[in-house]
Coordinates of C-alpha atoms and ligand atoms in Angstrom, one line a residue:
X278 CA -0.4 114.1 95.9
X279 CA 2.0 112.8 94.1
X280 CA 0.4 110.2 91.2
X281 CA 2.9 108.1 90.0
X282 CA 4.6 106.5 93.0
X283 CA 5.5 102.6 93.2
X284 CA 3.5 102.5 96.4
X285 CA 0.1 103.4 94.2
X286 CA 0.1 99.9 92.6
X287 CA -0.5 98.0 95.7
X288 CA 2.5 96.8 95.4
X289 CA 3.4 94.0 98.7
X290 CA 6.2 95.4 101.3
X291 CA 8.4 92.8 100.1
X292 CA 8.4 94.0 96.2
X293 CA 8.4 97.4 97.5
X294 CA 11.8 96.9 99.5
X295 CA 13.5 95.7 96.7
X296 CA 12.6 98.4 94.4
X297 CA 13.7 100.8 97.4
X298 CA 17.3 98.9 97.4
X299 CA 17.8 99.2 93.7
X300 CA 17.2 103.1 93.9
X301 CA 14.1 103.0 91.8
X302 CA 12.3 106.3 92.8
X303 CA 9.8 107.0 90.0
X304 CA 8.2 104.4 87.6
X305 CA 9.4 104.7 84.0
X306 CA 6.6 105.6 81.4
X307 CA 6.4 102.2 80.2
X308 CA 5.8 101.1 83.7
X309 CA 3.8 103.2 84.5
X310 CA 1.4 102.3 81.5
X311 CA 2.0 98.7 81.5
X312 CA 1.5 97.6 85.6
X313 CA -2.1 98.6 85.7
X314 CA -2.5 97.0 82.6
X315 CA -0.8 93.6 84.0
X316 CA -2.6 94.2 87.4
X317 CA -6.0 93.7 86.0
X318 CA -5.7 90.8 84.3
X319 CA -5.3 92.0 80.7
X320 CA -2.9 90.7 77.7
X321 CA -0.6 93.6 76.5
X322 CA 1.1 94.4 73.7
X323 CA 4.3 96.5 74.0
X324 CA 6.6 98.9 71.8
X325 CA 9.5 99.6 73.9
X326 CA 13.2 99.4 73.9
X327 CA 15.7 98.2 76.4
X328 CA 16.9 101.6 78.6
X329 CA 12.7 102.4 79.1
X330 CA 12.5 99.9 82.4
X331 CA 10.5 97.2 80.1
X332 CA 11.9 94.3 82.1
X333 CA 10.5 95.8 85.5
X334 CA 7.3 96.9 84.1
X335 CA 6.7 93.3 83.2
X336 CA 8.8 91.8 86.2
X337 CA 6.9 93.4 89.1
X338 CA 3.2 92.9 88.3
X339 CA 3.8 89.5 87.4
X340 CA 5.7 88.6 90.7
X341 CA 3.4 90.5 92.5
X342 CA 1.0 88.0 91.5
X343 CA 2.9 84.6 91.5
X344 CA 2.0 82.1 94.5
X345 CA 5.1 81.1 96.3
X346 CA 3.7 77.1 97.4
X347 CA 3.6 76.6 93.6
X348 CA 6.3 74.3 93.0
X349 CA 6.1 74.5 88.9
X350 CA 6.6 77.5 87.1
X351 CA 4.0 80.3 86.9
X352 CA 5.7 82.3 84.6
X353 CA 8.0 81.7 80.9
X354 CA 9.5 84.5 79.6
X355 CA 11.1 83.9 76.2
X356 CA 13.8 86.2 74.7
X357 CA 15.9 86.0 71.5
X358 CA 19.3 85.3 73.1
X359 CA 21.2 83.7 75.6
X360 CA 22.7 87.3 77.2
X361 CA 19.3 88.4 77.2
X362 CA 18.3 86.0 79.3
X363 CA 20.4 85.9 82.3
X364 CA 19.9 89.4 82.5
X365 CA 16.0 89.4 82.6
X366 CA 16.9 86.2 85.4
X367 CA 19.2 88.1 86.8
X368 CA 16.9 91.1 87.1
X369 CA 13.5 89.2 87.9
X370 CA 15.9 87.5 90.4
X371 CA 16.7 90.9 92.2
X372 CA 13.1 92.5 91.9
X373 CA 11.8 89.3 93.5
X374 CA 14.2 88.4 95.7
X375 CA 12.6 89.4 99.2
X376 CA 9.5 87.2 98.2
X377 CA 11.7 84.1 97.8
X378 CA 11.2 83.6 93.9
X379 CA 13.2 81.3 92.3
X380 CA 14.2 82.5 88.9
X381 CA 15.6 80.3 86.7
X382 CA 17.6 80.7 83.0
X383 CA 17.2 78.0 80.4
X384 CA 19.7 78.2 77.5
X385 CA 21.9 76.5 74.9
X386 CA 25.6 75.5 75.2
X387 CA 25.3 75.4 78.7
X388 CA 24.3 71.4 80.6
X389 CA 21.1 70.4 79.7
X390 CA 21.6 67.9 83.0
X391 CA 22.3 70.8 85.0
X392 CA 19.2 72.7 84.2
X393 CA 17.3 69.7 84.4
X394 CA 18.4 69.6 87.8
X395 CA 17.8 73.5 88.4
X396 CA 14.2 72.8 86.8
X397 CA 13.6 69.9 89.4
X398 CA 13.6 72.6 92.3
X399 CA 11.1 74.9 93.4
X400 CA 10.8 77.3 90.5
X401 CA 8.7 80.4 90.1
X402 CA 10.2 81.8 87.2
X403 CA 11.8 80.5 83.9
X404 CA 13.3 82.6 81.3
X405 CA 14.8 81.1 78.3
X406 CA 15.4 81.0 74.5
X407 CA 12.8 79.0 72.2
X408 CA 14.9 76.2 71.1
X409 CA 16.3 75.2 74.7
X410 CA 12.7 76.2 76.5
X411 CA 11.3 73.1 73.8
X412 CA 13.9 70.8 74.2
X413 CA 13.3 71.0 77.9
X414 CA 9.2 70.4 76.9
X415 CA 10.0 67.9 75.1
X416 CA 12.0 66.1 77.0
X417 CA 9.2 66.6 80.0
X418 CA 12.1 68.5 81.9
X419 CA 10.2 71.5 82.3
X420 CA 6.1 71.7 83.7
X421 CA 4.2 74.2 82.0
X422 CA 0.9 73.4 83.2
X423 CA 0.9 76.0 86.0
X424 CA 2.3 79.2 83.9
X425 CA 0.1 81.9 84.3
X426 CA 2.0 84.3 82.3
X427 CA 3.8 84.3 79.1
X428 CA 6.0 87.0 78.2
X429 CA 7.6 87.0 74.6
X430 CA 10.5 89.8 75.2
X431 CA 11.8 91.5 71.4
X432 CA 9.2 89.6 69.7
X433 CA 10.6 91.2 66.1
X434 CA 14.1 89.9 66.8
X435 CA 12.9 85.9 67.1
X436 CA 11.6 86.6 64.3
X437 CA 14.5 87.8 62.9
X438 CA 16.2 84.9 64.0
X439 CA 14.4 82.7 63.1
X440 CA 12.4 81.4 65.7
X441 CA 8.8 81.0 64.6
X442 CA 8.3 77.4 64.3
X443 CA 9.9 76.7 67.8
X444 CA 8.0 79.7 69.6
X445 CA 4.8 78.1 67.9
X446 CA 5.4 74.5 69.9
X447 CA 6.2 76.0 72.8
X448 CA 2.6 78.1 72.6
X449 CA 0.6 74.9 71.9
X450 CA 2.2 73.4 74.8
X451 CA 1.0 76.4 76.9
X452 CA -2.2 76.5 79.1
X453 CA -4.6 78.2 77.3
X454 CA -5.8 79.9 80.6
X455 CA -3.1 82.8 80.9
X456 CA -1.7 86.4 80.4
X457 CA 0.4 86.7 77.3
X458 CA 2.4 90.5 77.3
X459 CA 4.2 91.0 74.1
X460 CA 7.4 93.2 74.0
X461 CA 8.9 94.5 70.7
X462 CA 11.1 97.6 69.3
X463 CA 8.9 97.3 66.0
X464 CA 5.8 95.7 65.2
X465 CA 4.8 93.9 61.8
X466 CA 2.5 91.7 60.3
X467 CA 3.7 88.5 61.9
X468 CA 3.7 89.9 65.2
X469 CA 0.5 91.3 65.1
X470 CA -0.8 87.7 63.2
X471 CA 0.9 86.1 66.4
X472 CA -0.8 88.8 68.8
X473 CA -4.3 88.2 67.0
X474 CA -3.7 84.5 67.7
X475 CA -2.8 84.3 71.0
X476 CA -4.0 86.8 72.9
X477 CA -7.5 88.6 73.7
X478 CA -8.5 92.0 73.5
X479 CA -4.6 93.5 74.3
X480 CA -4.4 96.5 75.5
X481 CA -1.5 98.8 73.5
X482 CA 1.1 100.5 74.9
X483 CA 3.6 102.7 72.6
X484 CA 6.2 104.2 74.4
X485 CA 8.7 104.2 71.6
X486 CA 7.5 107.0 69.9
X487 CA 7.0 109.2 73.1
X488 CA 10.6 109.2 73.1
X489 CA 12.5 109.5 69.9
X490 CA 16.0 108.1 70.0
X491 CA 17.5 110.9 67.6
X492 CA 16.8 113.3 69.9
X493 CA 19.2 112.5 72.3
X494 CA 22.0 110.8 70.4
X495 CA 24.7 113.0 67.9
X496 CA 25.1 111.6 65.3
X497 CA 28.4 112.1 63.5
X498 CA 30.2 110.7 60.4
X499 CA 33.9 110.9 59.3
X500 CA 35.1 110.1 55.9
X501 CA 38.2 107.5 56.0
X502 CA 39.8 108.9 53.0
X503 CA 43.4 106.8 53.5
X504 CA 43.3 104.8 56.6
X505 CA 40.2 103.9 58.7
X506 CA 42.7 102.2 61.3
X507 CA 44.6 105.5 61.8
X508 CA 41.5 107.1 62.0
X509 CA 39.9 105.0 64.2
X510 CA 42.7 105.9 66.5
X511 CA 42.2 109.5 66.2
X512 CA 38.5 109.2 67.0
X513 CA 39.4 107.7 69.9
X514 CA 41.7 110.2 71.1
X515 CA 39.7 113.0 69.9
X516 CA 36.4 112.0 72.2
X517 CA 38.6 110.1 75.3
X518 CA 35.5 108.3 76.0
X519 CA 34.9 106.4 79.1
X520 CA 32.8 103.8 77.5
X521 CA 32.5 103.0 74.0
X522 CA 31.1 100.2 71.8
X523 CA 33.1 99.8 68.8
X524 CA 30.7 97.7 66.1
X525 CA 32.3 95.5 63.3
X526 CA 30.4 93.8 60.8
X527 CA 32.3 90.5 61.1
X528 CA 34.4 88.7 63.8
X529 CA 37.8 88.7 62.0
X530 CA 37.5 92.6 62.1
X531 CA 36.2 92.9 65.8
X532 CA 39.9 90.4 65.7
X533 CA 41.8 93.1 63.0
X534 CA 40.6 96.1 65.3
X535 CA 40.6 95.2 69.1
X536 CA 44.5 93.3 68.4
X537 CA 46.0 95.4 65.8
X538 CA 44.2 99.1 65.8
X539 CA 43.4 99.7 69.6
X540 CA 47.2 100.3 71.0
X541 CA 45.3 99.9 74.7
X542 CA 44.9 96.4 75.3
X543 CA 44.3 96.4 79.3
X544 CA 41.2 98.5 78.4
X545 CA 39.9 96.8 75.3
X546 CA 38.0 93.3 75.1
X547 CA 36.3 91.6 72.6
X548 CA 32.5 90.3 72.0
X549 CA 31.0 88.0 69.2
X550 CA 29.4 85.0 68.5
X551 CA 32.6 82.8 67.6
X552 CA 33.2 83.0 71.7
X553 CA 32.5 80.9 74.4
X554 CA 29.5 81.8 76.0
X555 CA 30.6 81.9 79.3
X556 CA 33.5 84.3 78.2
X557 CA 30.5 86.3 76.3
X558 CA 28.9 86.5 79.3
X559 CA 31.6 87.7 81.7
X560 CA 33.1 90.5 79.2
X561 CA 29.3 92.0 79.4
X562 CA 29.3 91.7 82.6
X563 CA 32.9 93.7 83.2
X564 CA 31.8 96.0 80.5
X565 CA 28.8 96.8 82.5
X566 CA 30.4 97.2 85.9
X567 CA 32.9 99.4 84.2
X568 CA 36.2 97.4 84.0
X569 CA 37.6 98.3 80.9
X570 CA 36.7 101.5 78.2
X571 CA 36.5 99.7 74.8
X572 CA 34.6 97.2 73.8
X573 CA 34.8 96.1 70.3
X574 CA 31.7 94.0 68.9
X575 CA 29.8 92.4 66.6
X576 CA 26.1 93.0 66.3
X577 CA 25.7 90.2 69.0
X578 CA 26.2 93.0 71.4
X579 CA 23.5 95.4 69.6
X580 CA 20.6 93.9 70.7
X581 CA 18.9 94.3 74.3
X582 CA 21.5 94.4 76.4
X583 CA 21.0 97.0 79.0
X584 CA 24.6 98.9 79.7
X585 CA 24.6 101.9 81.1
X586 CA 26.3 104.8 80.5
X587 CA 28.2 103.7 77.2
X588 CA 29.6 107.7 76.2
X589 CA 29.8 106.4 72.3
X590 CA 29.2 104.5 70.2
X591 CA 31.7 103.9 66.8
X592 CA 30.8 102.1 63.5
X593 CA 33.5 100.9 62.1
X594 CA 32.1 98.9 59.4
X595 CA 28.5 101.1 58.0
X596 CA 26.2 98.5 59.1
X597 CA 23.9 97.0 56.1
X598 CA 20.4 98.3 57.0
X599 CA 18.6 100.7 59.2
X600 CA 17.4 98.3 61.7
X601 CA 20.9 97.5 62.9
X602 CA 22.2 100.9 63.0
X603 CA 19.4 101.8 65.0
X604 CA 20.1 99.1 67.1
X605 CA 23.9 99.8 67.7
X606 CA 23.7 103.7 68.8
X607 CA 20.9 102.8 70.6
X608 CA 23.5 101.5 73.5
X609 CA 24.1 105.4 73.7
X610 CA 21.9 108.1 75.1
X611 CA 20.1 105.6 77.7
X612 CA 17.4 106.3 80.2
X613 CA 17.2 110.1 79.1
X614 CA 21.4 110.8 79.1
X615 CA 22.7 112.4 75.9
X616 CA 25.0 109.8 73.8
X617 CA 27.1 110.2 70.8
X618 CA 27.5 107.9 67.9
X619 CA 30.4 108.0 64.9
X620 CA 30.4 106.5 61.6
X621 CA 33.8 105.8 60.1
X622 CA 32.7 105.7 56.3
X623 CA 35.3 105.0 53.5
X624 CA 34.6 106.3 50.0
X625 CA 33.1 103.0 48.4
X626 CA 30.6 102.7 51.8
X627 CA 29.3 106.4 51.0
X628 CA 26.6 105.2 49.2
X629 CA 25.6 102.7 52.3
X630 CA 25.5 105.5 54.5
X631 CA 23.0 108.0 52.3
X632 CA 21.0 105.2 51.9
X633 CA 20.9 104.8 55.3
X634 CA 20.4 108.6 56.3
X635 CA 17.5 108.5 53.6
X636 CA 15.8 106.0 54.9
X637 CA 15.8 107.4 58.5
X638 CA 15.4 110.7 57.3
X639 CA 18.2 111.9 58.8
X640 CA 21.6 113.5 57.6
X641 CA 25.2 112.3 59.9
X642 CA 26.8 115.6 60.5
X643 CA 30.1 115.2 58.7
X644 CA 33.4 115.8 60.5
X645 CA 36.3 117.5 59.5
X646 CA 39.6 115.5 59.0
X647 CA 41.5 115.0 62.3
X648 CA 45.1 116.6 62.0
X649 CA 48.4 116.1 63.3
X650 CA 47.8 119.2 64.6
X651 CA 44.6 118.5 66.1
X652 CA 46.2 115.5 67.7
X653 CA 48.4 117.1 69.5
X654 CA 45.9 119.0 71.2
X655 CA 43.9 116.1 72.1
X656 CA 47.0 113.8 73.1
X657 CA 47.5 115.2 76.6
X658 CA 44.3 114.2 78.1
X659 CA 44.2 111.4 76.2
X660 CA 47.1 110.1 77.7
X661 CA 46.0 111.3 81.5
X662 CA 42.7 109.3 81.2
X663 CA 45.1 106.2 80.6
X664 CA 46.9 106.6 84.1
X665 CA 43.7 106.8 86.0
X666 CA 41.5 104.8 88.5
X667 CA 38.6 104.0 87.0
X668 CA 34.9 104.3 88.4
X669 CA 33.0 100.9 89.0
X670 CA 29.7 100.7 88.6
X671 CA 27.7 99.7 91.5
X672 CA 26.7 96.3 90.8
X673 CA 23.3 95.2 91.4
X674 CA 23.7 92.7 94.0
X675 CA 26.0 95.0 96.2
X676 CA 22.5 96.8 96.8
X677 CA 21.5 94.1 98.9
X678 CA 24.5 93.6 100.7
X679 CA 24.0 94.6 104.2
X680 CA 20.7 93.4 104.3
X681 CA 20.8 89.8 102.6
X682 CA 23.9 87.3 103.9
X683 CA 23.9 84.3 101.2
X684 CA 25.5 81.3 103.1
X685 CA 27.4 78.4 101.5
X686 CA 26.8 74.6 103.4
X687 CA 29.3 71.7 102.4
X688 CA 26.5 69.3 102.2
X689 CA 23.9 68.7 98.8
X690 CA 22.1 66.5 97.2
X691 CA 24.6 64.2 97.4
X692 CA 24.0 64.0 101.2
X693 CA 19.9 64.1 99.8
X694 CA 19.8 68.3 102.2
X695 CA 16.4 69.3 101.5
X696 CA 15.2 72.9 101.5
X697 CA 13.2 71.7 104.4
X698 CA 16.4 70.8 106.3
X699 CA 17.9 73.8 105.9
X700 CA 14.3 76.1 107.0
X701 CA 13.8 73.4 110.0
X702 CA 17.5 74.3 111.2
X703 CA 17.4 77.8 110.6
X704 CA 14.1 78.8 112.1
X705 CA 14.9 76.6 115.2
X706 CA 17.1 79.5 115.9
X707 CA 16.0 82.6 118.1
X708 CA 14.7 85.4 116.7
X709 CA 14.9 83.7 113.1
X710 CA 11.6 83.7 111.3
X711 CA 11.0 81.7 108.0
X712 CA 10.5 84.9 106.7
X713 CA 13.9 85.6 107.3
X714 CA 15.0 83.2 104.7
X715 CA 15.3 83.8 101.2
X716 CA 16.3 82.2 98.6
X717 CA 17.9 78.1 99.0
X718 CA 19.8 76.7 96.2
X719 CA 20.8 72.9 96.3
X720 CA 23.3 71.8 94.5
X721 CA 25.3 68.5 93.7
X722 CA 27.8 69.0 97.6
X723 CA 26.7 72.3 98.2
X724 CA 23.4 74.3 99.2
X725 CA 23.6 78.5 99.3
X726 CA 20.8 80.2 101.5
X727 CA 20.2 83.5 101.9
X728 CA 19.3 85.2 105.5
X729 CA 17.5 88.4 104.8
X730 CA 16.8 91.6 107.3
X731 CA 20.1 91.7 108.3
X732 CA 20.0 88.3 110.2
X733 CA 22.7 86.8 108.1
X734 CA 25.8 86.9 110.9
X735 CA 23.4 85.6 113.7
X736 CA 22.3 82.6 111.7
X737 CA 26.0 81.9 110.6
X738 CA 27.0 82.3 114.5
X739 CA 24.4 80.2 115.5
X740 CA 25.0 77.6 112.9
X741 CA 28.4 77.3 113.3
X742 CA 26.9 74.6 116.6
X743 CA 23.8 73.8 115.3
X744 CA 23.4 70.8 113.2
X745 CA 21.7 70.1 110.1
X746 CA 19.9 66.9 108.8
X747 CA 21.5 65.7 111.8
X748 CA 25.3 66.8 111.6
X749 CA 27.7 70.1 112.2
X750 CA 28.3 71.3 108.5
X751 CA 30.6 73.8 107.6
X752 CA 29.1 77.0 106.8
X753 CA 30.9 79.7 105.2
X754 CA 29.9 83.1 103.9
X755 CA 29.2 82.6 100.0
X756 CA 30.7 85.6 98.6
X757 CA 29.6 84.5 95.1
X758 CA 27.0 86.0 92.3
X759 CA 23.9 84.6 91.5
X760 CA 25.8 84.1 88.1
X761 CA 28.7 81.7 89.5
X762 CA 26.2 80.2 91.2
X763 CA 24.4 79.4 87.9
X764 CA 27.5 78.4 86.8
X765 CA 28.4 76.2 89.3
X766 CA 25.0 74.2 88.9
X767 CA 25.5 74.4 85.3
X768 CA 28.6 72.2 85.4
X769 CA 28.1 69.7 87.7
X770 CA 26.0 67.5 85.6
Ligands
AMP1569 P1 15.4 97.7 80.8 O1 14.7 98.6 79.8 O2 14.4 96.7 81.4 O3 16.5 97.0 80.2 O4 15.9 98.6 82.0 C1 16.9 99.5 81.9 C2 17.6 99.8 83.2 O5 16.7 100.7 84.0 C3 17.8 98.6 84.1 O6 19.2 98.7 84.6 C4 16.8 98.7 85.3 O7 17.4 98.2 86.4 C5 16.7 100.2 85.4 N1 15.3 100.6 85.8 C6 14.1 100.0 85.6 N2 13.1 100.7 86.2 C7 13.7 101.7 86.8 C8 13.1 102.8 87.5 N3 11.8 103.0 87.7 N4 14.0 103.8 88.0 C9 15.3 103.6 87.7 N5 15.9 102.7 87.0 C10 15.1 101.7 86.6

């Protein structure tokens, strides 16, 4: 018999089909460790890194627990940064979807109103960063007195950031009667002072050592001696990656090198903090589906983000300390692929780099200057790669697609539709349980719903003549993410 199967948890059909749609065949180590652990009741604390399957080993225990007729949330997941957020929603939104949970993201610079209004629904789930998740407590925009579970995601980076005071008044306005499961790349004193106080008798779970990053990443160094543009350049003509991170240490240079180094600007875009958030969000997003090959950072894209397949990873600027170089080729070698990572070092960063390597014990294997002659060599298929198609990645969603129909009705809360109104129409329909409905979003003149087990065209036939809180509406198939949705809601305060 095969041990470690997702059907050995206990796992309900619905959480089970949803694991089977995102082509999840074995549970990850972390998972593995940590469901049982979640299962029975117990706090956790967790050494892991993004790329292990953290956010599932968290996500499905917990929703496998979570009572749908609970209108308040039953679960707060804090993380660090706004990114990391919508992609734990987005993820706990997915893994949950066929048992109807409602997953909300709370955030800064996007409409408190709007959120508000998300928050007023039926919501299972909320993730969010500290200083929004209090604002919303204090304003009495958000009920905590149902969460059940408290998940503090990269526990060392809000500290890094600063966080501590906020993620202390958002504890005390906690139930005391829950699960708490701390994540975290590296554990110190505060963390395990925070642990001691708020949680009892964790159980421990280290997968971080199990798997040692430097084994599958290269690690490579090239000195600039004259130009780190030029050679920069030659780097990336040398390796023709598909994918590949390119880290400054400041925003004018992620400026310098994605306008003025990277001749390639349909395949290039740009991330760091100076940018909208929205437009943060949707370059991850086409980075992660595979739009474009370059993507040239700041550490804001270091942390947490989950993007698969990224072939290298380039320092331009030596980053200051270990953690963030750590960080930053951690995008490479993901869920057991091999990775590469390059440091460009001129002379006066030398010493930044063997303070680096001896504090990681580790030595960069140094590169050999790249030649006109070597370019050459490397130009041709260099310059093929350019001219072709490239390979999208399947997004998640799309693994839903021909069993869940998401439906767009021109009536809201303007008109005062009701999730009740839209289930009371639906299931009056033959052959249309309730179970056949997923999840409803409401919104200012519009309400999405989606029809699950391939029902979707015979509700939107029968709809098309069926009325709902007493008129026709039009109903058209919403061919929109859960992100523009979000967005949508967002803005119309
Ligand atoms: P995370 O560490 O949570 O950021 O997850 C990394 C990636 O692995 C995400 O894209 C997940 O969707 C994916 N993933 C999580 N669990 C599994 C699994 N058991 N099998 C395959 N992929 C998984």
């Amino acid at each position: 018999m095969i041990m470690n199967k997702f059907t050995n948890y206990g796992f309900d059909q619905e959480i089970l089909t949803a694991i089977d749609k995102l082509g999840y065949v074995q549970p990850t180590k972390v998972q593995e460790e940590l469901f049982p652990v979640i299962l029975s009741q117990q706090d956790a604390i967790v050494k892991s890194q993004t790329g292990s399957g953290k956010t599932a080993a968290f996500a499905l225990p917990i929703l496998q627990q979570l009572d749908w007729n609970i209108r308040t949330p039953q679960v707060l997941v804090l993380t660090p940064t706004r990114e990391l957020a919508l992609q734990i929603k987005d993820d706990m939104f997915h893994l949950g979807r066929y048992k109807r949970m409602n997953v909300q993201a709370v955030f800064g610079k996007m409409s408190f109103e709007g959120q508000r209004k998300q928050l007023a629904q039926r919501t299972h789930v909320v993730v969010g960063t500290p200083g929004r998740v209090l604002d919303h407590l204090i304003q009495h925009t958000l009920d905590v007195s149902e969460v059940a579970y408290l998940v503090i995601d990269e526990a060392d980076e809000m500290f890094t950031m600063g966080f501590e005071e906020e993620m202390q008044k958002i504890l005390e306005r906690l139930p005391k009667q829950r699960q708490t499961i701390l994540l975290s790349a590296t554990l110190d004193e505060r963390i395990e002072t925070l642990c001691q106080q708020q949680m009892h008798q964790p159980a421990f779970i280290d997968v971080i050592s199990k798997r040692n990053v430097f084994d599958v990443i290269e690690q490579q160094a090239y000195e600039a001696v004259g130009d780190k543009d030029q050679l920069l350049e030659d780097v990336l003509m040398k390796e023709n990656p598909d994918s590949a991170i390119i880290f400054c240490n400041t925003q004018e240079m992620v400026n310098h090198v994605a306008n003025e180094v990277i001749g390639y600007p349909e395949a290039t875009r740009k991330l760091h903090g100076g940018m909208d958030q929205k437009d943060r969000i949707q370059v991850i997003t086409d980075f992660k589906l595979g739009y474009f090959r370059y993507l040239v950072a700041t550490d804001v894209a270091a942390r947490g983000l989950d993007i698969e397949k990224v072939e290298l990873v380039i320092n331009y600027d030596v980053p200051s300390d270990v953690q963030t170089y750590v960080h930053r080729i951690g995008r490479t070698g993901r869920k057991d692929q091999q990775g590469k990572a390059i440091t460009l070092v001129t002379p006066n960063e030398m010493g930044m780099l063997h303070k680096l390597e001896s504090e990681l014990a580790i030595t960069l294997s140094m590169q050999p200057t790249i030649t006109e002659g070597m370019r050459k060599t490397y130009e041709q298929a260099f310059v093929s790669k350019r001219s072709q198609n490239r390979t999208l990645v399947k997004e998640k969603s799309l693994a839903f697609k021909e069993d869940i129909m998401k439906l767009h009705i021109n009536a809201g809360k303007k008109t005062k539709m009701r999730p009740g109104d839209v289930v009371g129409a639906i299931t009056s329909i033959e052959g249309i349980l309730a179970t056949d409905i997923g999840v409803i979003s409401i919104v200012d003149v519009s309400t999405f719903v989606e029809i699950l087990n391939g029902k979707g065209q015979l509700v939107f036939d029968a709809l098309q003549d069926l009325p709902i809180k007493g008129r026709i509406r039009r109903i058209n198939k919403a061919n929109v993410s859960q992100y523009e949705i979000d967005y949508y809601n967002q803005e119309n305060k």
